[in-house]
């Protein structure tokens, strides 16, 4: 999967972000606190240590986003059968390649997860996160989908999965 990931036509910024993630050099709030650059190392929302795993997978936005993306993929790519929902950690955290994905689908899914993880890491350091709820997660997820679509469009790449996910978010927003 690592080789497949770096062979994708991803923007160098997101390949670099992924490399920093797997080499554990991204800066979490916990790291900032250890260097004296943050008041404390706690997540403003969850009141637990805001390490990289928490910021990228366990906090309110990454948990919502990874769960919602997995639900969408089960509906859209797996005929409604639950599979991705049980594999969301591998899918979201590690951008694992699954045989069901075409190259275009893997590119789109990888890019949206990288965009989402970057946003999650940024938000994990923001004290306003304390007041977040599901509506903030829905709106941020829609913005992440829109931004990813623009990145793909500017690169002359297909964004059909991203737009279907965007529509899924809007259609299901009241049932989350």
PDB file of C-alpha atoms in Angstrom:
ATOM      1  CA  UNK A   1       0.000   0.000   0.000  1.00  0.00           C
ATOM      2  CA  UNK A   2       2.823   2.410   0.756  1.00  0.00           C
ATOM      3  CA  UNK A   3       4.253   1.978  -2.729  1.00  0.00           C
ATOM      4  CA  UNK A   4       0.778   2.313  -4.304  1.00  0.00           C
ATOM      5  CA  UNK A   5       0.211   5.471  -2.281  1.00  0.00           C
ATOM      6  CA  UNK A   6       3.379   7.156  -3.521  1.00  0.00           C
ATOM      7  CA  UNK A   7       2.667   6.115  -7.128  1.00  0.00           C
ATOM      8  CA  UNK A   8      -0.628   8.029  -7.113  1.00  0.00           C
ATOM      9  CA  UNK A   9      -0.928  11.404  -8.846  1.00  0.00           C
ATOM     10  CA  UNK A  10      -1.253  13.151  -5.497  1.00  0.00           C
ATOM     11  CA  UNK A  11      -0.011  16.653  -4.894  1.00  0.00           C
ATOM     12  CA  UNK A  12       3.468  16.584  -3.327  1.00  0.00           C
ATOM     13  CA  UNK A  13       2.122  18.384  -0.238  1.00  0.00           C
ATOM     14  CA  UNK A  14      -0.149  15.441   0.589  1.00  0.00           C
ATOM     15  CA  UNK A  15       2.493  12.818  -0.183  1.00  0.00           C
ATOM     16  CA  UNK A  16       4.765  14.695   2.216  1.00  0.00           C
ATOM     17  CA  UNK A  17       2.005  14.865   4.832  1.00  0.00           C
ATOM     18  CA  UNK A  18       1.492  11.097   4.555  1.00  0.00           C
ATOM     19  CA  UNK A  19       5.234  10.467   4.842  1.00  0.00           C
ATOM     20  CA  UNK A  20       5.414  12.689   7.935  1.00  0.00           C
ATOM     21  CA  UNK A  21       2.439  10.822   9.397  1.00  0.00           C
ATOM     22  CA  UNK A  22       3.933   7.362   8.950  1.00  0.00           C
ATOM     23  CA  UNK A  23       7.351   8.543  10.133  1.00  0.00           C
ATOM     24  CA  UNK A  24       5.634  10.160  13.144  1.00  0.00           C
ATOM     25  CA  UNK A  25       7.104  13.616  12.609  1.00  0.00           C
ATOM     26  CA  UNK A  26       3.805  15.527  12.433  1.00  0.00           C
ATOM     27  CA  UNK A  27       3.400  17.951  15.312  1.00  0.00           C
ATOM     28  CA  UNK A  28       0.608  17.125  17.739  1.00  0.00           C
ATOM     29  CA  UNK A  29      -0.489  19.320  20.621  1.00  0.00           C
ATOM     30  CA  UNK A  30       1.249  16.835  22.914  1.00  0.00           C
ATOM     31  CA  UNK A  31       4.569  17.439  21.106  1.00  0.00           C
ATOM     32  CA  UNK A  32       4.048  21.197  21.203  1.00  0.00           C
ATOM     33  CA  UNK A  33       3.499  21.024  24.977  1.00  0.00           C
ATOM     34  CA  UNK A  34       6.682  18.971  25.447  1.00  0.00           C
ATOM     35  CA  UNK A  35       8.634  21.733  23.670  1.00  0.00           C
ATOM     36  CA  UNK A  36       6.898  24.427  25.735  1.00  0.00           C
ATOM     37  CA  UNK A  37       4.988  25.757  22.735  1.00  0.00           C
ATOM     38  CA  UNK A  38       1.516  24.882  24.045  1.00  0.00           C
ATOM     39  CA  UNK A  39      -0.036  25.572  27.441  1.00  0.00           C
ATOM     40  CA  UNK A  40      -0.968  21.918  27.923  1.00  0.00           C
ATOM     41  CA  UNK A  41      -1.127  18.660  26.031  1.00  0.00           C
ATOM     42  CA  UNK A  42      -4.861  18.040  26.399  1.00  0.00           C
ATOM     43  CA  UNK A  43      -7.445  17.902  23.663  1.00  0.00           C
ATOM     44  CA  UNK A  44      -9.844  20.801  24.294  1.00  0.00           C
ATOM     45  CA  UNK A  45     -12.852  18.597  23.455  1.00  0.00           C
ATOM     46  CA  UNK A  46     -12.011  15.198  24.940  1.00  0.00           C
ATOM     47  CA  UNK A  47      -9.757  16.264  27.837  1.00  0.00           C
ATOM     48  CA  UNK A  48      -7.242  13.480  27.054  1.00  0.00           C
ATOM     49  CA  UNK A  49      -3.642  13.699  25.822  1.00  0.00           C
ATOM     50  CA  UNK A  50      -3.768  15.047  22.277  1.00  0.00           C
ATOM     51  CA  UNK A  51      -1.146  12.836  20.670  1.00  0.00           C
ATOM     52  CA  UNK A  52      -1.021  12.090  16.961  1.00  0.00           C
ATOM     53  CA  UNK A  53      -3.385   9.093  17.141  1.00  0.00           C
ATOM     54  CA  UNK A  54      -5.952  11.122  19.045  1.00  0.00           C
ATOM     55  CA  UNK A  55      -5.724  14.087  16.664  1.00  0.00           C
ATOM     56  CA  UNK A  56      -5.922  11.946  13.510  1.00  0.00           C
ATOM     57  CA  UNK A  57      -8.368   9.242  14.509  1.00  0.00           C
ATOM     58  CA  UNK A  58      -9.969   9.415  17.948  1.00  0.00           C
ATOM     59  CA  UNK A  59     -11.195  12.977  18.397  1.00  0.00           C
ATOM     60  CA  UNK A  60     -14.642  14.185  17.365  1.00  0.00           C
ATOM     61  CA  UNK A  61     -13.937  15.187  13.731  1.00  0.00           C
ATOM     62  CA  UNK A  62     -11.704  12.278  12.655  1.00  0.00           C
ATOM     63  CA  UNK A  63     -14.034   9.808  14.359  1.00  0.00           C
ATOM     64  CA  UNK A  64     -17.054  11.304  12.591  1.00  0.00           C
ATOM     65  CA  UNK A  65     -15.296  11.632   9.249  1.00  0.00           C
ATOM     66  CA  UNK A  66     -13.768   8.129   9.162  1.00  0.00           C
ATOM     67  CA  UNK A  67     -17.067   6.546  10.227  1.00  0.00           C
ATOM     68  CA  UNK A  68     -19.074   8.515   7.667  1.00  0.00           C
ATOM     69  CA  UNK A  69     -16.605   7.819   4.855  1.00  0.00           C
ATOM     70  CA  UNK A  70     -16.654   4.098   5.689  1.00  0.00           C
ATOM     71  CA  UNK A  71     -20.490   4.096   5.673  1.00  0.00           C
ATOM     72  CA  UNK A  72     -20.458   5.845   2.301  1.00  0.00           C
ATOM     73  CA  UNK A  73     -17.971   3.371   0.828  1.00  0.00           C
ATOM     74  CA  UNK A  74     -20.053   0.437   2.035  1.00  0.00           C
ATOM     75  CA  UNK A  75     -23.103   1.894   0.283  1.00  0.00           C
ATOM     76  CA  UNK A  76     -21.344   3.155  -2.834  1.00  0.00           C
ATOM     77  CA  UNK A  77     -18.677   0.512  -3.503  1.00  0.00           C
ATOM     78  CA  UNK A  78     -19.867  -2.524  -1.574  1.00  0.00           C
ATOM     79  CA  UNK A  79     -23.593  -2.747  -2.397  1.00  0.00           C
ATOM     80  CA  UNK A  80     -24.554  -1.756   1.146  1.00  0.00           C
ATOM     81  CA  UNK A  81     -22.724  -4.673   2.768  1.00  0.00           C
ATOM     82  CA  UNK A  82     -20.760  -3.637   5.847  1.00  0.00           C
ATOM     83  CA  UNK A  83     -17.058  -4.124   5.261  1.00  0.00           C
ATOM     84  CA  UNK A  84     -15.331  -0.750   5.252  1.00  0.00           C
ATOM     85  CA  UNK A  85     -17.036   0.188   8.507  1.00  0.00           C
ATOM     86  CA  UNK A  86     -14.994  -2.583  10.167  1.00  0.00           C
ATOM     87  CA  UNK A  87     -11.810  -1.538   8.368  1.00  0.00           C
ATOM     88  CA  UNK A  88     -12.058   2.213   8.865  1.00  0.00           C
ATOM     89  CA  UNK A  89      -8.877   2.458  10.937  1.00  0.00           C
ATOM     90  CA  UNK A  90      -6.796   0.868   8.160  1.00  0.00           C
ATOM     91  CA  UNK A  91      -8.591   2.887   5.524  1.00  0.00           C
ATOM     92  CA  UNK A  92      -8.427   6.263   7.257  1.00  0.00           C
ATOM     93  CA  UNK A  93      -5.192   6.136   9.236  1.00  0.00           C
ATOM     94  CA  UNK A  94      -3.005   4.191   6.847  1.00  0.00           C
ATOM     95  CA  UNK A  95      -4.637   4.764   3.421  1.00  0.00           C
ATOM     96  CA  UNK A  96      -4.670   1.020   2.812  1.00  0.00           C
ATOM     97  CA  UNK A  97      -5.442  -0.129  -0.718  1.00  0.00           C
ATOM     98  CA  UNK A  98      -8.405  -2.509  -1.103  1.00  0.00           C
ATOM     99  CA  UNK A  99      -8.932  -4.651  -4.178  1.00  0.00           C
ATOM    100  CA  UNK A 100     -12.411  -3.159  -4.741  1.00  0.00           C
ATOM    101  CA  UNK A 101     -10.812   0.203  -5.549  1.00  0.00           C
ATOM    102  CA  UNK A 102      -9.991   1.245  -9.072  1.00  0.00           C
ATOM    103  CA  UNK A 103      -6.911   3.442  -9.367  1.00  0.00           C
ATOM    104  CA  UNK A 104      -9.122   6.534  -9.696  1.00  0.00           C
ATOM    105  CA  UNK A 105     -11.183   5.578  -6.632  1.00  0.00           C
ATOM    106  CA  UNK A 106      -8.056   4.906  -4.580  1.00  0.00           C
ATOM    107  CA  UNK A 107      -6.614   8.281  -5.605  1.00  0.00           C
ATOM    108  CA  UNK A 108      -9.786  10.119  -4.626  1.00  0.00           C
ATOM    109  CA  UNK A 109     -10.254   8.251  -1.346  1.00  0.00           C
ATOM    110  CA  UNK A 110      -6.585   8.682  -0.434  1.00  0.00           C
ATOM    111  CA  UNK A 111      -6.674  12.394  -1.176  1.00  0.00           C
ATOM    112  CA  UNK A 112      -9.839  13.077   0.810  1.00  0.00           C
ATOM    113  CA  UNK A 113      -8.486  11.145   3.804  1.00  0.00           C
ATOM    114  CA  UNK A 114      -5.222  13.097   3.669  1.00  0.00           C
ATOM    115  CA  UNK A 115      -7.072  16.416   3.387  1.00  0.00           C
ATOM    116  CA  UNK A 116      -9.280  15.377   6.324  1.00  0.00           C
ATOM    117  CA  UNK A 117      -6.336  14.270   8.466  1.00  0.00           C
ATOM    118  CA  UNK A 118      -4.524  17.536   7.828  1.00  0.00           C
ATOM    119  CA  UNK A 119      -7.647  19.467   8.881  1.00  0.00           C
ATOM    120  CA  UNK A 120      -8.070  17.254  11.960  1.00  0.00           C
ATOM    121  CA  UNK A 121      -4.475  17.881  13.011  1.00  0.00           C
ATOM    122  CA  UNK A 122      -4.928  21.650  12.604  1.00  0.00           C
ATOM    123  CA  UNK A 123      -8.163  21.634  14.604  1.00  0.00           C
ATOM    124  CA  UNK A 124      -6.693  19.495  17.393  1.00  0.00           C
ATOM    125  CA  UNK A 125      -4.581  22.487  18.442  1.00  0.00           C
ATOM    126  CA  UNK A 126      -7.492  24.951  18.469  1.00  0.00           C
ATOM    127  CA  UNK A 127      -9.211  25.605  21.815  1.00  0.00           C
ATOM    128  CA  UNK A 128     -12.494  26.369  20.000  1.00  0.00           C
ATOM    129  CA  UNK A 129     -12.751  22.617  19.381  1.00  0.00           C
ATOM    130  CA  UNK A 130     -14.156  22.360  22.915  1.00  0.00           C
ATOM    131  CA  UNK A 131     -17.544  23.633  21.704  1.00  0.00           C
ATOM    132  CA  UNK A 132     -17.797  21.376  18.648  1.00  0.00           C
ATOM    133  CA  UNK A 133     -20.764  19.102  17.985  1.00  0.00           C
ATOM    134  CA  UNK A 134     -21.994  16.892  15.151  1.00  0.00           C
ATOM    135  CA  UNK A 135     -23.132  19.887  13.118  1.00  0.00           C
ATOM    136  CA  UNK A 136     -19.581  21.249  13.059  1.00  0.00           C
ATOM    137  CA  UNK A 137     -18.383  17.817  11.945  1.00  0.00           C
ATOM    138  CA  UNK A 138     -20.958  17.662   9.154  1.00  0.00           C
ATOM    139  CA  UNK A 139     -20.107  21.142   7.877  1.00  0.00           C
ATOM    140  CA  UNK A 140     -16.345  20.494   8.028  1.00  0.00           C
ATOM    141  CA  UNK A 141     -16.814  17.186   6.219  1.00  0.00           C
ATOM    142  CA  UNK A 142     -18.730  18.956   3.448  1.00  0.00           C
ATOM    143  CA  UNK A 143     -15.973  21.581   3.201  1.00  0.00           C
ATOM    144  CA  UNK A 144     -13.308  18.840   3.068  1.00  0.00           C
ATOM    145  CA  UNK A 145     -15.197  17.157   0.223  1.00  0.00           C
ATOM    146  CA  UNK A 146     -15.554  20.459  -1.649  1.00  0.00           C
ATOM    147  CA  UNK A 147     -11.868  21.301  -1.218  1.00  0.00           C
ATOM    148  CA  UNK A 148     -10.809  17.817  -2.341  1.00  0.00           C
ATOM    149  CA  UNK A 149     -13.027  18.118  -5.405  1.00  0.00           C
ATOM    150  CA  UNK A 150     -11.386  21.440  -6.290  1.00  0.00           C
ATOM    151  CA  UNK A 151      -7.898  19.942  -5.906  1.00  0.00           C
ATOM    152  CA  UNK A 152      -8.815  17.082  -8.221  1.00  0.00           C
ATOM    153  CA  UNK A 153     -10.507  19.375 -10.743  1.00  0.00           C
ATOM    154  CA  UNK A 154      -7.503  21.738 -10.860  1.00  0.00           C
ATOM    155  CA  UNK A 155      -5.277  18.698 -11.506  1.00  0.00           C
ATOM    156  CA  UNK A 156      -7.633  17.509 -14.288  1.00  0.00           C
ATOM    157  CA  UNK A 157      -8.454  14.354 -12.346  1.00  0.00           C
ATOM    158  CA  UNK A 158     -11.774  12.606 -11.815  1.00  0.00           C
ATOM    159  CA  UNK A 159     -13.754  13.638  -8.707  1.00  0.00           C
ATOM    160  CA  UNK A 160     -16.889  11.482  -9.108  1.00  0.00           C
ATOM    161  CA  UNK A 161     -16.435   9.552  -5.822  1.00  0.00           C
ATOM    162  CA  UNK A 162     -15.802  12.795  -3.935  1.00  0.00           C
ATOM    163  CA  UNK A 163     -18.912  14.426  -5.353  1.00  0.00           C
ATOM    164  CA  UNK A 164     -20.982  11.340  -4.505  1.00  0.00           C
ATOM    165  CA  UNK A 165     -19.597  11.519  -0.955  1.00  0.00           C
ATOM    166  CA  UNK A 166     -20.430  15.240  -0.834  1.00  0.00           C
ATOM    167  CA  UNK A 167     -24.016  14.478  -1.906  1.00  0.00           C
ATOM    168  CA  UNK A 168     -24.169  11.623   0.637  1.00  0.00           C
ATOM    169  CA  UNK A 169     -23.161  14.049   3.422  1.00  0.00           C
ATOM    170  CA  UNK A 170     -25.840  16.543   2.435  1.00  0.00           C
ATOM    171  CA  UNK A 171     -28.515  13.876   1.931  1.00  0.00           C
ATOM    172  CA  UNK A 172     -27.823  12.119   5.257  1.00  0.00           C
ATOM    173  CA  UNK A 173     -26.985  15.194   7.357  1.00  0.00           C
ATOM    174  CA  UNK A 174     -30.102  14.812   9.510  1.00  0.00           C
ATOM    175  CA  UNK A 175     -29.474  11.131  10.257  1.00  0.00           C
ATOM    176  CA  UNK A 176     -25.944  11.416  11.644  1.00  0.00           C
TER     177      UNK A 176
END
